[in-house]
PDB file of C-alpha atoms in Angstrom:
ATOM      1  CA  ALA A   1     -15.934  25.014   0.220  1.00  0.00           C
ATOM      2  CA  GLN A   2     -18.443  25.547  -2.784  1.00  0.00           C
ATOM      3  CA  SER A   3     -19.774  23.167  -5.853  1.00  0.00           C
ATOM      4  CA  VAL A   4     -22.413  23.121  -8.257  1.00  0.00           C
ATOM      5  CA  THR A   5     -24.592  19.923  -9.724  1.00  0.00           C
ATOM      6  CA  GLN A   6     -25.608  19.728 -13.088  1.00  0.00           C
ATOM      7  CA  LEU A   7     -28.415  17.360 -14.118  1.00  0.00           C
ATOM      8  CA  GLY A   8     -28.248  15.630 -17.221  1.00  0.00           C
ATOM      9  CA  SER A   9     -25.038  15.175 -18.788  1.00  0.00           C
ATOM     10  CA  HIS A  10     -26.505  15.390 -22.167  1.00  0.00           C
ATOM     11  CA  VAL A  11     -29.770  16.891 -23.299  1.00  0.00           C
ATOM     12  CA  SER A  12     -31.447  16.638 -26.957  1.00  0.00           C
ATOM     13  CA  VAL A  13     -34.106  19.041 -27.607  1.00  0.00           C
ATOM     14  CA  SER A  14     -35.941  19.965 -31.085  1.00  0.00           C
ATOM     15  CA  GLU A  15     -35.267  22.688 -32.905  1.00  0.00           C
ATOM     16  CA  GLY A  16     -37.897  25.419 -31.756  1.00  0.00           C
ATOM     17  CA  ALA A  17     -38.339  23.573 -28.785  1.00  0.00           C
ATOM     18  CA  LEU A  18     -37.676  24.939 -25.061  1.00  0.00           C
ATOM     19  CA  VAL A  19     -34.388  24.275 -23.774  1.00  0.00           C
ATOM     20  CA  LEU A  20     -33.848  23.956 -19.927  1.00  0.00           C
ATOM     21  CA  LEU A  21     -30.772  23.201 -18.150  1.00  0.00           C
ATOM     22  CA  ARG A  22     -30.574  21.859 -14.795  1.00  0.00           C
ATOM     23  CA  CYS A  23     -27.977  23.809 -12.108  1.00  0.00           C
ATOM     24  CA  ASN A  24     -28.197  23.520  -8.213  1.00  0.00           C
ATOM     25  CA  TYR A  25     -25.615  24.619  -6.371  1.00  0.00           C
ATOM     26  CA  SER A  26     -23.787  24.432  -2.750  1.00  0.00           C
ATOM     27  CA  SER A  27     -22.258  27.545  -1.103  1.00  0.00           C
ATOM     28  CA  SER A  28     -21.644  28.766   2.563  1.00  0.00           C
ATOM     29  CA  VAL A  29     -21.620  32.523   1.147  1.00  0.00           C
ATOM     30  CA  PRO A  30     -23.933  34.266  -1.283  1.00  0.00           C
ATOM     31  CA  PRO A  31     -23.207  32.806  -4.160  1.00  0.00           C
ATOM     32  CA  TYR A  32     -21.890  34.236  -7.686  1.00  0.00           C
ATOM     33  CA  LEU A  33     -23.203  32.306 -10.420  1.00  0.00           C
ATOM     34  CA  PHE A  34     -22.621  31.646 -13.840  1.00  0.00           C
ATOM     35  CA  TRP A  35     -23.126  29.917 -17.093  1.00  0.00           C
ATOM     36  CA  TYR A  36     -20.774  29.104 -19.743  1.00  0.00           C
ATOM     37  CA  VAL A  37     -21.072  28.101 -23.041  1.00  0.00           C
ATOM     38  CA  GLN A  38     -17.983  25.483 -24.399  1.00  0.00           C
ATOM     39  CA  TYR A  39     -18.217  25.035 -28.537  1.00  0.00           C
ATOM     40  CA  PRO A  40     -16.066  22.275 -29.725  1.00  0.00           C
ATOM     41  CA  ASN A  41     -11.952  22.707 -29.357  1.00  0.00           C
ATOM     42  CA  GLN A  42     -12.844  25.986 -27.990  1.00  0.00           C
ATOM     43  CA  GLY A  43     -12.500  27.911 -24.494  1.00  0.00           C
ATOM     44  CA  LEU A  44     -15.332  28.582 -22.519  1.00  0.00           C
ATOM     45  CA  GLN A  45     -17.865  31.787 -23.525  1.00  0.00           C
ATOM     46  CA  LEU A  46     -20.133  33.536 -20.702  1.00  0.00           C
ATOM     47  CA  LEU A  47     -23.677  33.176 -21.483  1.00  0.00           C
ATOM     48  CA  LEU A  48     -24.650  35.420 -18.290  1.00  0.00           C
ATOM     49  CA  LYS A  49     -24.269  35.691 -14.379  1.00  0.00           C
ATOM     50  CA  TYR A  50     -25.597  36.753 -11.493  1.00  0.00           C
ATOM     51  CA  THR A  51     -24.458  38.714  -8.340  1.00  0.00           C
ATOM     52  CA  THR A  52     -26.733  40.636  -6.466  1.00  0.00           C
ATOM     53  CA  GLY A  53     -30.277  42.296  -6.970  1.00  0.00           C
ATOM     54  CA  ALA A  54     -32.833  40.760 -10.058  1.00  0.00           C
ATOM     55  CA  THR A  55     -33.258  36.893  -9.863  1.00  0.00           C
ATOM     56  CA  LEU A  56     -33.491  36.900 -13.208  1.00  0.00           C
ATOM     57  CA  VAL A  57     -30.731  37.467 -15.210  1.00  0.00           C
ATOM     58  CA  LYS A  58     -30.761  37.666 -19.112  1.00  0.00           C
ATOM     59  CA  GLY A  59     -27.224  36.384 -21.232  1.00  0.00           C
ATOM     60  CA  ILE A  60     -26.337  36.777 -24.998  1.00  0.00           C
ATOM     61  CA  ASN A  61     -28.281  34.261 -27.680  1.00  0.00           C
ATOM     62  CA  GLY A  62     -31.752  34.478 -25.583  1.00  0.00           C
ATOM     63  CA  PHE A  63     -30.829  32.419 -22.915  1.00  0.00           C
ATOM     64  CA  GLU A  64     -32.247  33.441 -19.193  1.00  0.00           C
ATOM     65  CA  ALA A  65     -31.770  31.991 -15.764  1.00  0.00           C
ATOM     66  CA  GLU A  66     -33.141  32.174 -12.194  1.00  0.00           C
ATOM     67  CA  PHE A  67     -31.582  32.447  -9.371  1.00  0.00           C
ATOM     68  CA  LYS A  68     -33.931  30.538  -6.609  1.00  0.00           C
ATOM     69  CA  LYS A  69     -32.206  30.295  -3.161  1.00  0.00           C
ATOM     70  CA  SER A  70     -35.098  28.590  -1.486  1.00  0.00           C
ATOM     71  CA  GLU A  71     -34.164  25.609  -4.158  1.00  0.00           C
ATOM     72  CA  THR A  72     -30.542  26.998  -4.050  1.00  0.00           C
ATOM     73  CA  SER A  73     -31.202  26.367  -8.313  1.00  0.00           C
ATOM     74  CA  PHE A  74     -30.153  28.289 -11.413  1.00  0.00           C
ATOM     75  CA  HIS A  75     -31.673  26.579 -13.921  1.00  0.00           C
ATOM     76  CA  LEU A  76     -30.685  28.038 -17.582  1.00  0.00           C
ATOM     77  CA  THR A  77     -33.226  28.382 -20.182  1.00  0.00           C
ATOM     78  CA  LYS A  78     -33.973  29.324 -23.638  1.00  0.00           C
ATOM     79  CA  PRO A  79     -37.705  29.729 -24.989  1.00  0.00           C
ATOM     80  CA  SER A  80     -37.272  28.016 -28.481  1.00  0.00           C
ATOM     81  CA  ALA A  81     -33.665  25.975 -29.668  1.00  0.00           C
ATOM     82  CA  HIS A  82     -31.911  27.061 -32.448  1.00  0.00           C
ATOM     83  CA  MET A  83     -29.064  25.126 -34.211  1.00  0.00           C
ATOM     84  CA  SER A  84     -26.506  26.993 -33.384  1.00  0.00           C
ATOM     85  CA  ASP A  85     -27.001  25.985 -29.442  1.00  0.00           C
ATOM     86  CA  ALA A  86     -25.720  22.776 -29.748  1.00  0.00           C
ATOM     87  CA  ALA A  87     -22.539  22.935 -27.387  1.00  0.00           C
ATOM     88  CA  GLU A  88     -21.737  22.071 -24.149  1.00  0.00           C
ATOM     89  CA  TYR A  89     -22.841  24.078 -20.768  1.00  0.00           C
ATOM     90  CA  PHE A  90     -21.541  24.572 -17.890  1.00  0.00           C
ATOM     91  CA  CYS A  91     -22.925  26.105 -14.469  1.00  0.00           C
ATOM     92  CA  ALA A  92     -20.397  27.855 -12.325  1.00  0.00           C
ATOM     93  CA  VAL A  93     -20.700  29.518  -8.629  1.00  0.00           C
ATOM     94  CA  SER A  94     -18.028  31.414  -6.681  1.00  0.00           C
ATOM     95  CA  GLY A  95     -18.170  33.668  -3.484  1.00  0.00           C
ATOM     96  CA  PRO A  96     -18.763  37.333  -4.025  1.00  0.00           C
ATOM     97  CA  GLY A  97     -16.246  39.215  -5.023  1.00  0.00           C
ATOM     98  CA  GLY A  98     -13.779  39.567  -8.503  1.00  0.00           C
ATOM     99  CA  TYR A  99     -11.348  37.738  -7.060  1.00  0.00           C
ATOM    100  CA  GLN A 100     -12.933  34.102  -5.848  1.00  0.00           C
ATOM    101  CA  LYS A 101     -12.065  30.810  -7.053  1.00  0.00           C
ATOM    102  CA  VAL A 102     -14.672  29.612  -9.553  1.00  0.00           C
ATOM    103  CA  THR A 103     -15.987  26.061  -9.533  1.00  0.00           C
ATOM    104  CA  PHE A 104     -17.301  24.186 -12.366  1.00  0.00           C
ATOM    105  CA  GLY A 105     -20.028  21.426 -12.609  1.00  0.00           C
ATOM    106  CA  THR A 106     -19.385  18.744 -15.030  1.00  0.00           C
ATOM    107  CA  GLY A 107     -21.801  20.281 -17.590  1.00  0.00           C
ATOM    108  CA  THR A 108     -24.624  19.147 -19.713  1.00  0.00           C
ATOM    109  CA  LYS A 109     -24.185  18.715 -23.629  1.00  0.00           C
ATOM    110  CA  LEU A 110     -27.244  20.152 -25.516  1.00  0.00           C
ATOM    111  CA  GLN A 111     -28.058  18.289 -29.124  1.00  0.00           C
ATOM    112  CA  VAL A 112     -30.488  20.031 -31.189  1.00  0.00           C
ATOM    113  CA  ILE A 113     -32.940  17.843 -33.245  1.00  0.00           C
ATOM    114  CA  PRO A 114     -33.676  19.023 -36.719  1.00  0.00           C
TER     115      PRO A 114
ATOM    116  CA  ASP B   1      -8.507  44.334 -28.390  1.00  0.00           C
ATOM    117  CA  ALA B   2      -6.465  40.973 -27.616  1.00  0.00           C
ATOM    118  CA  GLY B   3      -8.451  38.312 -25.789  1.00  0.00           C
ATOM    119  CA  VAL B   4      -6.285  35.943 -23.657  1.00  0.00           C
ATOM    120  CA  THR B   5      -4.092  34.091 -25.969  1.00  0.00           C
ATOM    121  CA  GLN B   6      -2.512  30.488 -25.005  1.00  0.00           C
ATOM    122  CA  SER B   7       0.400  28.553 -26.315  1.00  0.00           C
ATOM    123  CA  PRO B   8       0.978  26.114 -28.090  1.00  0.00           C
ATOM    124  CA  THR B   9      -2.195  24.935 -28.755  1.00  0.00           C
ATOM    125  CA  HIS B  10      -1.421  21.387 -29.239  1.00  0.00           C
ATOM    126  CA  LEU B  11       1.367  19.457 -27.581  1.00  0.00           C
ATOM    127  CA  ILE B  12       2.266  15.745 -27.322  1.00  0.00           C
ATOM    128  CA  LYS B  13       4.476  14.632 -24.633  1.00  0.00           C
ATOM    129  CA  THR B  14       6.006  11.185 -23.049  1.00  0.00           C
ATOM    130  CA  ARG B  15       5.620   9.888 -19.758  1.00  0.00           C
ATOM    131  CA  GLY B  16       8.070  11.561 -17.530  1.00  0.00           C
ATOM    132  CA  GLN B  17       8.713  14.808 -19.306  1.00  0.00           C
ATOM    133  CA  GLN B  18       7.781  18.222 -18.332  1.00  0.00           C
ATOM    134  CA  VAL B  19       5.329  20.899 -19.770  1.00  0.00           C
ATOM    135  CA  THR B  20       5.259  24.237 -20.155  1.00  0.00           C
ATOM    136  CA  LEU B  21       2.283  25.807 -21.030  1.00  0.00           C
ATOM    137  CA  ARG B  22       2.057  29.992 -21.521  1.00  0.00           C
ATOM    138  CA  CYS B  23      -0.402  32.246 -21.270  1.00  0.00           C
ATOM    139  CA  SER B  24      -1.302  36.413 -22.463  1.00  0.00           C
ATOM    140  CA  PRO B  25      -4.384  37.719 -20.222  1.00  0.00           C
ATOM    141  CA  LYS B  26      -6.861  40.355 -21.913  1.00  0.00           C
ATOM    142  CA  SER B  27      -5.917  43.680 -21.816  1.00  0.00           C
ATOM    143  CA  GLY B  28      -6.360  45.273 -18.734  1.00  0.00           C
ATOM    144  CA  HIS B  29      -6.730  42.262 -16.298  1.00  0.00           C
ATOM    145  CA  ASP B  30      -4.305  41.351 -13.377  1.00  0.00           C
ATOM    146  CA  THR B  31      -5.299  38.120 -12.627  1.00  0.00           C
ATOM    147  CA  VAL B  32      -4.513  34.740 -14.213  1.00  0.00           C
ATOM    148  CA  SER B  33      -6.423  31.097 -13.146  1.00  0.00           C
ATOM    149  CA  TRP B  34      -5.380  27.745 -14.705  1.00  0.00           C
ATOM    150  CA  TYR B  35      -7.994  24.791 -15.006  1.00  0.00           C
ATOM    151  CA  GLN B  36      -7.660  21.305 -16.222  1.00  0.00           C
ATOM    152  CA  GLN B  37     -10.352  19.505 -18.192  1.00  0.00           C
ATOM    153  CA  ALA B  38     -10.248  16.254 -18.758  1.00  0.00           C
ATOM    154  CA  LEU B  39     -11.776  14.393 -21.859  1.00  0.00           C
ATOM    155  CA  GLY B  40     -15.595  14.488 -21.243  1.00  0.00           C
ATOM    156  CA  GLN B  41     -15.435  16.718 -17.657  1.00  0.00           C
ATOM    157  CA  GLY B  42     -15.997  19.911 -16.282  1.00  0.00           C
ATOM    158  CA  PRO B  43     -12.861  22.410 -15.639  1.00  0.00           C
ATOM    159  CA  GLN B  44     -10.988  22.033 -12.383  1.00  0.00           C
ATOM    160  CA  PHE B  45      -8.954  24.728 -10.497  1.00  0.00           C
ATOM    161  CA  ILE B  46      -5.436  24.249 -10.805  1.00  0.00           C
ATOM    162  CA  PHE B  47      -4.248  27.598  -9.155  1.00  0.00           C
ATOM    163  CA  GLN B  48      -4.620  31.526  -9.906  1.00  0.00           C
ATOM    164  CA  TYR B  49      -1.657  34.204 -10.065  1.00  0.00           C
ATOM    165  CA  TYR B  50      -2.387  37.570  -8.707  1.00  0.00           C
ATOM    166  CA  GLU B  51       0.804  40.274  -8.410  1.00  0.00           C
ATOM    167  CA  GLU B  52       3.144  37.174  -9.238  1.00  0.00           C
ATOM    168  CA  GLU B  53       1.839  35.099  -6.280  1.00  0.00           C
ATOM    169  CA  GLU B  54      -0.212  32.281  -6.203  1.00  0.00           C
ATOM    170  CA  ARG B  55      -3.239  32.985  -4.278  1.00  0.00           C
ATOM    171  CA  GLN B  56      -5.198  30.061  -4.457  1.00  0.00           C
ATOM    172  CA  ARG B  57      -4.491  26.627  -5.214  1.00  0.00           C
ATOM    173  CA  GLY B  58      -7.266  23.795  -6.189  1.00  0.00           C
ATOM    174  CA  ASN B  59      -6.782  20.357  -5.436  1.00  0.00           C
ATOM    175  CA  PHE B  60      -3.182  19.144  -7.488  1.00  0.00           C
ATOM    176  CA  PRO B  61      -0.260  17.790  -6.708  1.00  0.00           C
ATOM    177  CA  ASP B  62       2.953  19.961  -6.264  1.00  0.00           C
ATOM    178  CA  ARG B  63       4.276  18.419  -9.875  1.00  0.00           C
ATOM    179  CA  PHE B  64       2.203  21.685 -10.579  1.00  0.00           C
ATOM    180  CA  SER B  65       3.692  24.302 -10.847  1.00  0.00           C
ATOM    181  CA  GLY B  66       3.342  28.327 -12.076  1.00  0.00           C
ATOM    182  CA  HIS B  67       4.902  31.489 -12.547  1.00  0.00           C
ATOM    183  CA  GLN B  68       3.346  35.307 -13.156  1.00  0.00           C
ATOM    184  CA  PHE B  69       5.139  37.501 -14.466  1.00  0.00           C
ATOM    185  CA  PRO B  70       5.201  41.339 -14.170  1.00  0.00           C
ATOM    186  CA  ASN B  71       3.345  41.919 -17.424  1.00  0.00           C
ATOM    187  CA  TYR B  72       0.362  39.845 -16.276  1.00  0.00           C
ATOM    188  CA  SER B  73       1.612  36.654 -18.353  1.00  0.00           C
ATOM    189  CA  SER B  74       1.632  33.150 -16.991  1.00  0.00           C
ATOM    190  CA  GLU B  75       3.023  30.284 -17.695  1.00  0.00           C
ATOM    191  CA  LEU B  76       2.054  26.073 -16.215  1.00  0.00           C
ATOM    192  CA  ASN B  77       4.248  24.196 -15.627  1.00  0.00           C
ATOM    193  CA  VAL B  78       3.829  20.073 -15.177  1.00  0.00           C
ATOM    194  CA  ASN B  79       7.022  18.067 -14.253  1.00  0.00           C
ATOM    195  CA  ALA B  80       7.398  14.038 -14.368  1.00  0.00           C
ATOM    196  CA  LEU B  81       3.887  13.829 -16.801  1.00  0.00           C
ATOM    197  CA  LEU B  82       1.559  10.998 -16.128  1.00  0.00           C
ATOM    198  CA  LEU B  83      -0.727   9.577 -18.667  1.00  0.00           C
ATOM    199  CA  GLY B  84      -3.715  11.302 -16.270  1.00  0.00           C
ATOM    200  CA  ASP B  85      -2.414  14.551 -17.371  1.00  0.00           C
ATOM    201  CA  SER B  86      -3.540  14.544 -20.489  1.00  0.00           C
ATOM    202  CA  ALA B  87      -6.344  16.937 -21.386  1.00  0.00           C
ATOM    203  CA  LEU B  88      -7.709  20.389 -22.119  1.00  0.00           C
ATOM    204  CA  TYR B  89      -5.534  23.268 -19.880  1.00  0.00           C
ATOM    205  CA  LEU B  90      -7.172  26.423 -19.939  1.00  0.00           C
ATOM    206  CA  CYS B  91      -6.371  29.832 -18.903  1.00  0.00           C
ATOM    207  CA  ALA B  92      -8.455  32.400 -17.190  1.00  0.00           C
ATOM    208  CA  SER B  93      -8.247  35.971 -16.992  1.00  0.00           C
ATOM    209  CA  SER B  94     -10.001  38.753 -14.566  1.00  0.00           C
ATOM    210  CA  ARG B  95      -9.313  41.774 -13.091  1.00  0.00           C
ATOM    211  CA  SER B  96      -8.901  41.953  -8.989  1.00  0.00           C
ATOM    212  CA  ASP B  97     -11.180  44.360  -7.954  1.00  0.00           C
ATOM    213  CA  ARG B  98     -13.775  44.076  -5.801  1.00  0.00           C
ATOM    214  CA  ARG B  99     -16.454  45.863  -7.830  1.00  0.00           C
ATOM    215  CA  ASP B 100     -15.789  43.232 -10.235  1.00  0.00           C
ATOM    216  CA  THR B 101     -18.121  40.494 -10.957  1.00  0.00           C
ATOM    217  CA  GLY B 102     -16.229  37.619 -11.035  1.00  0.00           C
ATOM    218  CA  GLU B 103     -16.660  36.966 -14.617  1.00  0.00           C
ATOM    219  CA  LEU B 104     -13.761  34.737 -16.284  1.00  0.00           C
ATOM    220  CA  PHE B 105     -11.895  35.343 -19.850  1.00  0.00           C
ATOM    221  CA  PHE B 106     -10.742  31.954 -21.210  1.00  0.00           C
ATOM    222  CA  GLY B 107      -8.139  31.019 -23.798  1.00  0.00           C
ATOM    223  CA  GLU B 108      -8.696  28.532 -26.208  1.00  0.00           C
ATOM    224  CA  GLY B 109      -6.731  25.804 -24.713  1.00  0.00           C
ATOM    225  CA  SER B 110      -3.467  23.839 -24.535  1.00  0.00           C
ATOM    226  CA  ARG B 111      -4.334  20.367 -25.537  1.00  0.00           C
ATOM    227  CA  LEU B 112      -1.922  18.274 -23.948  1.00  0.00           C
ATOM    228  CA  THR B 113      -1.503  14.749 -25.111  1.00  0.00           C
ATOM    229  CA  VAL B 114       0.531  12.525 -22.627  1.00  0.00           C
ATOM    230  CA  LEU B 115       1.720   8.846 -24.283  1.00  0.00           C
TER     231      LEU B 115
END
C-alpha cells in the first residue's frame, strides 16, 4: 500500500517569498512521486514528477522538488512566489510503471499575499 | 490535440437516483481512471479501466460501476445516490506503457450535487 501525507492544509506566503510545501510518502516499492496543481473549478495539472535518476526535479512555473529517500520526503519549493501561484497543490505517489494506481494526498491550499 | 473531456460539467440529482458520467481520454491514451474529489479533499481513486476491463478498484461500493468502450472512452455509473456522493468526479487518462512515467492527464471534472 502507498500513501502520502501533506503537512499543512493551508500555507500563506508573501509575494516574492519562498514557497515550501511539504510531502512525505510511504511505499513498499520504489515510488514514483508527483506534484499536481488545481486551480478553482478545474482539473489537476502535473507540475513535476520523479521516477528514477536525478533526485532534484524541475517542473513548470519555476517549481522544483527533491526526492529524499532517507527522509521519505518530496517537498515542493519555489524561490519566489507569484500571485498566479495561488491554487491547491497535491502530492501523489504510485508504484513503478505506467499503469499503477496513483494515490493523492489531501492537498495544500497556497495563498499568496500581495 | 484534444485533452481529456468530460460531460456533463454540472448536474443535480436527488437521493436514490442513478447517474452516468462520461469521459473521452486524451488522444493516444488507452487507460482511464476515475477519481472522486469531495469538497476540500484530495482525489480518491475509484477504479481504472484498460482494454475494456476494470483493472484496479479503490475502496468504493458496488453502487459505483464503469465501462470502457473500444474507442477507449469511459462511463462512470453511480446507482442509488446518497447525499455523500456529492463531489467532483475526475477522469484521468494515461498510457499503459511500461516506459511511461505514470503521469495522469485530467479532465475538468463533473460536479455532482445530490439533494
